[in-house]
């Protein structure tokens, strides 16, 4: 049973969110705060009191655009707490999803809030709160949020075969389709290096384990990933060959 704090500086939106949260049988209590300052004061007091105190908060449903400190500011401040509550962002703006998950948000719900979508967010929170033996934020690092028809979906990173640069965006290619995200390829390269992704060209970042063939033709190199054939730039050729040789020798 979850103890919830909902934060929104627009009173009608806050009341609607509280109504929906209190109707969910997994929610023990849901209280509201009308701004970042009030929210931080209540969260700080709850953290100091400990998880067994009646004031304890398991999760904060947090608006992003508020007067004064934004919801993203609040999340950054909470990251410095020893045992902060989980965070679910509830916002009318889809463009902050990547930043939100960098801040270890459990979910990102778009306004107007639909009952079934909020129920899914509550389910995600309940799973993490219920499993105290596991790090509560690890799952966020295994997925990337993408926008599909006005809805934020979560794509497992392990399903991504390669990413393609498109200006300040990147297109993520999976076996079932592609998804455009508002994040530069260089940023993905840094984040996913430890997950086996390597840069083969200024335009392409590929998952080593997804390479089906390495092709050499008149001194140029390319890789085949499914039906796609991607050129390897001259500056990345030797590093990629060495990586594949080491991988094949294991």
mmCIF file of C-alpha atoms in Angstrom:
data_model
loop_
_atom_site.group_PDB
_atom_site.id
_atom_site.type_symbol
_atom_site.label_atom_id
_atom_site.label_comp_id
_atom_site.label_asym_id
_atom_site.label_seq_id
_atom_site.Cartn_x
_atom_site.Cartn_y
_atom_site.Cartn_z
ATOM 1 C CA UNK A 1 0.000 0.000 0.000
ATOM 2 C CA UNK A 2 1.576 3.220 -1.213
ATOM 3 C CA UNK A 3 1.886 6.536 0.576
ATOM 4 C CA UNK A 4 1.752 9.238 -2.084
ATOM 5 C CA UNK A 5 2.480 12.946 -2.310
ATOM 6 C CA UNK A 6 1.103 14.677 -5.425
ATOM 7 C CA UNK A 7 2.599 18.056 -6.376
ATOM 8 C CA UNK A 8 1.023 20.538 -8.807
ATOM 9 C CA UNK A 9 0.656 24.318 -8.550
ATOM 10 C CA UNK A 10 -2.648 24.239 -10.460
ATOM 11 C CA UNK A 11 -5.343 23.368 -7.920
ATOM 12 C CA UNK A 12 -7.859 21.747 -10.345
ATOM 13 C CA UNK A 13 -5.138 19.498 -11.804
ATOM 14 C CA UNK A 14 -3.962 18.555 -8.299
ATOM 15 C CA UNK A 15 -7.473 17.700 -7.134
ATOM 16 C CA UNK A 16 -8.104 15.546 -10.209
ATOM 17 C CA UNK A 17 -4.830 13.687 -9.717
ATOM 18 C CA UNK A 18 -5.551 13.108 -6.025
ATOM 19 C CA UNK A 19 -9.043 11.827 -6.870
ATOM 20 C CA UNK A 20 -7.640 9.264 -9.297
ATOM 21 C CA UNK A 21 -4.851 8.189 -6.930
ATOM 22 C CA UNK A 22 -7.193 7.729 -3.967
ATOM 23 C CA UNK A 23 -9.451 5.535 -6.109
ATOM 24 C CA UNK A 24 -6.593 3.075 -6.712
ATOM 25 C CA UNK A 25 -6.687 0.196 -4.201
ATOM 26 C CA UNK A 26 -2.858 0.078 -4.071
ATOM 27 C CA UNK A 27 -2.728 3.599 -2.623
ATOM 28 C CA UNK A 28 -2.996 3.811 1.160
ATOM 29 C CA UNK A 29 -2.912 7.599 1.323
ATOM 30 C CA UNK A 30 -2.540 10.467 -1.144
ATOM 31 C CA UNK A 31 -1.843 14.023 0.002
ATOM 32 C CA UNK A 32 -1.273 17.134 -2.085
ATOM 33 C CA UNK A 33 1.218 20.005 -2.215
ATOM 34 C CA UNK A 34 0.699 23.123 -4.327
ATOM 35 C CA UNK A 35 4.340 23.932 -4.993
ATOM 36 C CA UNK A 36 7.960 22.809 -4.867
ATOM 37 C CA UNK A 37 8.796 24.537 -1.579
ATOM 38 C CA UNK A 38 5.917 22.903 0.283
ATOM 39 C CA UNK A 39 6.743 19.539 -1.303
ATOM 40 C CA UNK A 40 10.424 19.683 -0.288
ATOM 41 C CA UNK A 41 9.499 20.638 3.274
ATOM 42 C CA UNK A 42 7.107 17.692 3.592
ATOM 43 C CA UNK A 43 9.466 15.231 1.909
ATOM 44 C CA UNK A 44 12.382 16.349 4.076
ATOM 45 C CA UNK A 45 10.330 15.865 7.215
ATOM 46 C CA UNK A 46 9.160 12.436 6.062
ATOM 47 C CA UNK A 47 12.701 11.274 5.254
ATOM 48 C CA UNK A 48 13.955 12.483 8.645
ATOM 49 C CA UNK A 49 11.094 10.706 10.435
ATOM 50 C CA UNK A 50 11.871 7.344 8.786
ATOM 51 C CA UNK A 51 9.892 4.825 6.724
ATOM 52 C CA UNK A 52 7.687 3.667 9.612
ATOM 53 C CA UNK A 53 6.432 7.130 10.554
ATOM 54 C CA UNK A 54 2.847 8.062 9.576
ATOM 55 C CA UNK A 55 4.248 10.951 7.505
ATOM 56 C CA UNK A 56 6.399 8.641 5.327
ATOM 57 C CA UNK A 57 6.182 9.073 1.543
ATOM 58 C CA UNK A 58 6.847 6.228 -0.888
ATOM 59 C CA UNK A 59 6.407 8.147 -4.142
ATOM 60 C CA UNK A 60 5.973 11.715 -5.377
ATOM 61 C CA UNK A 61 3.755 12.364 -8.412
ATOM 62 C CA UNK A 62 5.387 15.551 -9.617
ATOM 63 C CA UNK A 63 4.402 18.216 -12.135
ATOM 64 C CA UNK A 64 7.303 19.713 -14.121
ATOM 65 C CA UNK A 65 6.221 23.282 -14.927
ATOM 66 C CA UNK A 66 5.569 25.103 -11.652
ATOM 67 C CA UNK A 67 6.204 28.623 -10.421
ATOM 68 C CA UNK A 68 9.631 28.950 -8.779
ATOM 69 C CA UNK A 69 11.417 25.605 -8.670
ATOM 70 C CA UNK A 70 10.374 23.178 -11.406
ATOM 71 C CA UNK A 71 9.671 19.506 -10.905
ATOM 72 C CA UNK A 72 13.044 18.716 -12.464
ATOM 73 C CA UNK A 73 14.705 20.978 -9.879
ATOM 74 C CA UNK A 74 12.885 19.114 -7.101
ATOM 75 C CA UNK A 75 14.004 15.745 -8.484
ATOM 76 C CA UNK A 76 17.635 16.906 -8.620
ATOM 77 C CA UNK A 77 17.446 18.037 -4.999
ATOM 78 C CA UNK A 78 15.869 14.748 -3.919
ATOM 79 C CA UNK A 79 18.737 12.850 -5.569
ATOM 80 C CA UNK A 80 20.945 14.149 -2.763
ATOM 81 C CA UNK A 81 18.781 12.540 -0.058
ATOM 82 C CA UNK A 82 19.986 9.322 1.536
ATOM 83 C CA UNK A 83 16.670 7.523 0.965
ATOM 84 C CA UNK A 84 14.449 9.660 -1.277
ATOM 85 C CA UNK A 85 10.938 8.648 -2.369
ATOM 86 C CA UNK A 86 10.390 7.403 -5.905
ATOM 87 C CA UNK A 87 9.345 9.937 -8.534
ATOM 88 C CA UNK A 88 6.687 9.849 -11.230
ATOM 89 C CA UNK A 89 6.488 12.942 -13.424
ATOM 90 C CA UNK A 90 3.011 14.088 -14.461
ATOM 91 C CA UNK A 91 3.210 16.780 -17.116
ATOM 92 C CA UNK A 92 1.657 18.208 -20.255
ATOM 93 C CA UNK A 93 5.107 18.443 -21.889
ATOM 94 C CA UNK A 94 6.568 15.363 -23.577
ATOM 95 C CA UNK A 95 9.930 16.980 -24.374
ATOM 96 C CA UNK A 96 11.442 16.419 -20.914
ATOM 97 C CA UNK A 97 11.191 12.614 -20.880
ATOM 98 C CA UNK A 98 14.885 11.884 -21.446
ATOM 99 C CA UNK A 99 15.940 14.356 -18.721
ATOM 100 C CA UNK A 100 13.328 12.872 -16.397
ATOM 101 C CA UNK A 101 14.742 9.377 -16.740
ATOM 102 C CA UNK A 102 18.259 10.679 -16.257
ATOM 103 C CA UNK A 103 16.909 11.763 -12.869
ATOM 104 C CA UNK A 104 15.802 8.152 -12.219
ATOM 105 C CA UNK A 105 12.058 8.708 -12.563
ATOM 106 C CA UNK A 106 9.975 5.550 -12.412
ATOM 107 C CA UNK A 107 7.476 6.805 -14.976
ATOM 108 C CA UNK A 108 6.439 9.804 -17.065
ATOM 109 C CA UNK A 109 2.686 10.381 -17.404
ATOM 110 C CA UNK A 110 1.314 12.916 -19.867
ATOM 111 C CA UNK A 111 -1.621 15.214 -19.121
ATOM 112 C CA UNK A 112 -4.547 15.005 -19.431
ATOM 113 C CA UNK A 113 -4.100 12.036 -17.111
ATOM 114 C CA UNK A 114 -6.005 8.921 -18.118
ATOM 115 C CA UNK A 115 -7.110 6.559 -15.356
ATOM 116 C CA UNK A 116 -5.613 3.470 -17.011
ATOM 117 C CA UNK A 117 -2.275 5.215 -17.691
ATOM 118 C CA UNK A 118 -2.042 6.388 -14.091
ATOM 119 C CA UNK A 119 -2.851 2.852 -12.925
ATOM 120 C CA UNK A 120 0.133 1.592 -14.933
ATOM 121 C CA UNK A 121 2.379 4.145 -13.225
ATOM 122 C CA UNK A 122 1.082 3.060 -9.811
ATOM 123 C CA UNK A 123 1.794 -0.562 -10.755
ATOM 124 C CA UNK A 124 5.392 0.279 -11.627
ATOM 125 C CA UNK A 125 5.857 2.085 -8.329
ATOM 126 C CA UNK A 126 4.223 -0.718 -6.325
ATOM 127 C CA UNK A 127 6.574 -3.275 -7.877
ATOM 128 C CA UNK A 128 9.646 -1.268 -6.904
ATOM 129 C CA UNK A 129 8.422 -0.469 -3.408
ATOM 130 C CA UNK A 130 7.472 -4.105 -2.871
ATOM 131 C CA UNK A 131 10.927 -5.401 -3.735
ATOM 132 C CA UNK A 132 13.138 -3.743 -1.130
ATOM 133 C CA UNK A 133 15.988 -6.204 -1.766
ATOM 134 C CA UNK A 134 16.576 -4.845 -5.302
ATOM 135 C CA UNK A 135 17.896 -1.393 -6.257
ATOM 136 C CA UNK A 136 14.698 0.510 -6.939
ATOM 137 C CA UNK A 137 15.919 2.574 -9.890
ATOM 138 C CA UNK A 138 17.869 0.040 -11.926
ATOM 139 C CA UNK A 139 15.042 -0.704 -14.372
ATOM 140 C CA UNK A 140 15.054 2.885 -15.661
ATOM 141 C CA UNK A 141 18.571 2.375 -16.998
ATOM 142 C CA UNK A 142 17.455 -0.691 -18.991
ATOM 143 C CA UNK A 143 14.899 1.242 -21.057
ATOM 144 C CA UNK A 144 14.628 4.469 -22.997
ATOM 145 C CA UNK A 145 11.423 6.506 -23.264
ATOM 146 C CA UNK A 146 10.112 7.191 -26.772
ATOM 147 C CA UNK A 147 7.031 9.064 -27.929
ATOM 148 C CA UNK A 148 4.492 7.147 -30.031
ATOM 149 C CA UNK A 149 1.291 8.894 -31.036
ATOM 150 C CA UNK A 150 1.309 11.208 -28.045
ATOM 151 C CA UNK A 151 2.070 8.399 -25.568
ATOM 152 C CA UNK A 152 5.419 7.772 -23.878
ATOM 153 C CA UNK A 153 6.492 4.135 -24.289
ATOM 154 C CA UNK A 154 9.528 2.334 -22.867
ATOM 155 C CA UNK A 155 11.823 0.494 -25.277
ATOM 156 C CA UNK A 156 14.284 -2.009 -23.757
ATOM 157 C CA UNK A 157 17.806 -0.998 -24.741
ATOM 158 C CA UNK A 158 18.645 -4.663 -25.401
ATOM 159 C CA UNK A 159 16.136 -4.602 -28.297
ATOM 160 C CA UNK A 160 17.958 -1.774 -30.099
ATOM 161 C CA UNK A 161 20.195 -2.979 -32.946
ATOM 162 C CA UNK A 162 21.650 0.388 -33.911
ATOM 163 C CA UNK A 163 21.084 4.122 -33.607
ATOM 164 C CA UNK A 164 21.315 6.618 -36.446
ATOM 165 C CA UNK A 165 22.159 10.314 -36.036
ATOM 166 C CA UNK A 166 19.589 12.790 -37.337
ATOM 167 C CA UNK A 167 20.860 16.214 -36.291
ATOM 168 C CA UNK A 168 20.271 16.701 -32.571
ATOM 169 C CA UNK A 169 18.041 13.615 -32.611
ATOM 170 C CA UNK A 170 18.743 9.898 -32.938
ATOM 171 C CA UNK A 171 16.639 7.239 -34.633
ATOM 172 C CA UNK A 172 16.659 3.932 -32.765
ATOM 173 C CA UNK A 173 16.262 0.819 -34.922
ATOM 174 C CA UNK A 174 14.788 -2.401 -33.532
ATOM 175 C CA UNK A 175 13.582 -5.590 -35.177
ATOM 176 C CA UNK A 176 10.021 -4.225 -35.263
ATOM 177 C CA UNK A 177 10.549 -0.607 -36.300
ATOM 178 C CA UNK A 178 12.296 2.645 -35.483
ATOM 179 C CA UNK A 179 11.805 5.440 -32.960
ATOM 180 C CA UNK A 180 13.039 9.042 -32.986
ATOM 181 C CA UNK A 181 14.335 10.427 -29.673
ATOM 182 C CA UNK A 182 15.440 13.962 -28.845
ATOM 183 C CA UNK A 183 18.975 13.080 -27.797
ATOM 184 C CA UNK A 184 22.282 13.361 -29.726
ATOM 185 C CA UNK A 185 24.104 10.230 -30.855
ATOM 186 C CA UNK A 186 27.232 11.296 -28.943
ATOM 187 C CA UNK A 187 25.236 11.234 -25.698
ATOM 188 C CA UNK A 188 23.914 7.748 -26.416
ATOM 189 C CA UNK A 189 27.458 6.618 -27.222
ATOM 190 C CA UNK A 190 28.647 7.709 -23.765
ATOM 191 C CA UNK A 191 25.688 6.173 -21.947
ATOM 192 C CA UNK A 192 25.609 2.852 -23.789
ATOM 193 C CA UNK A 193 29.320 2.118 -24.130
ATOM 194 C CA UNK A 194 29.157 -0.280 -21.167
ATOM 195 C CA UNK A 195 26.193 -2.054 -22.785
ATOM 196 C CA UNK A 196 28.204 -3.111 -25.851
ATOM 197 C CA UNK A 197 27.393 -0.257 -28.243
ATOM 198 C CA UNK A 198 30.221 1.064 -30.418
ATOM 199 C CA UNK A 199 30.513 3.961 -32.850
ATOM 200 C CA UNK A 200 31.272 2.803 -36.388
ATOM 201 C CA UNK A 201 30.592 6.061 -38.216
ATOM 202 C CA UNK A 202 29.650 9.644 -37.386
ATOM 203 C CA UNK A 203 26.094 8.602 -38.249
ATOM 204 C CA UNK A 204 25.862 5.167 -36.624
ATOM 205 C CA UNK A 205 26.143 3.555 -33.203
ATOM 206 C CA UNK A 206 25.679 -0.218 -33.239
ATOM 207 C CA UNK A 207 25.184 -3.014 -30.720
ATOM 208 C CA UNK A 208 28.155 -5.371 -31.130
ATOM 209 C CA UNK A 209 26.023 -8.409 -30.369
ATOM 210 C CA UNK A 210 23.634 -7.542 -33.203
ATOM 211 C CA UNK A 211 26.253 -7.578 -35.975
ATOM 212 C CA UNK A 212 25.530 -10.502 -38.310
ATOM 213 C CA UNK A 213 28.397 -9.992 -40.761
ATOM 214 C CA UNK A 214 31.554 -7.950 -41.193
ATOM 215 C CA UNK A 215 32.262 -7.242 -44.862
ATOM 216 C CA UNK A 216 35.505 -6.090 -46.496
ATOM 217 C CA UNK A 217 35.461 -4.759 -50.053
ATOM 218 C CA UNK A 218 38.419 -3.016 -51.727
ATOM 219 C CA UNK A 219 39.723 -1.755 -48.432
ATOM 220 C CA UNK A 220 36.388 -0.468 -47.123
ATOM 221 C CA UNK A 221 34.455 -2.126 -44.307
ATOM 222 C CA UNK A 222 30.759 -2.458 -43.585
ATOM 223 C CA UNK A 223 28.605 -4.423 -41.165
ATOM 224 C CA UNK A 224 25.302 -6.173 -41.747
ATOM 225 C CA UNK A 225 22.653 -5.986 -39.045
ATOM 226 C CA UNK A 226 19.543 -7.779 -40.208
ATOM 227 C CA UNK A 227 18.620 -6.284 -43.573
ATOM 228 C CA UNK A 228 20.670 -3.123 -43.019
ATOM 229 C CA UNK A 229 24.214 -2.707 -44.302
ATOM 230 C CA UNK A 230 26.106 0.105 -42.550
ATOM 231 C CA UNK A 231 29.417 1.583 -43.624
ATOM 232 C CA UNK A 232 32.293 1.671 -41.148
ATOM 233 C CA UNK A 233 34.323 4.846 -41.434
ATOM 234 C CA UNK A 234 38.078 4.579 -41.918
ATOM 235 C CA UNK A 235 38.806 6.059 -38.482
ATOM 236 C CA UNK A 236 36.678 3.388 -36.751
ATOM 237 C CA UNK A 237 37.720 0.376 -38.834
ATOM 238 C CA UNK A 238 40.662 -0.854 -36.772
ATOM 239 C CA UNK A 239 38.950 -0.382 -33.404
ATOM 240 C CA UNK A 240 35.865 -2.296 -34.566
ATOM 241 C CA UNK A 241 37.934 -5.151 -36.020
ATOM 242 C CA UNK A 242 39.896 -5.459 -32.756
ATOM 243 C CA UNK A 243 36.700 -5.471 -30.701
ATOM 244 C CA UNK A 244 35.124 -8.191 -32.836
ATOM 245 C CA UNK A 245 38.297 -10.302 -32.723
ATOM 246 C CA UNK A 246 38.394 -10.059 -28.918
ATOM 247 C CA UNK A 247 34.721 -10.903 -28.714
ATOM 248 C CA UNK A 248 35.157 -13.888 -31.007
ATOM 249 C CA UNK A 249 38.092 -15.154 -28.932
ATOM 250 C CA UNK A 250 36.083 -15.448 -25.760
#
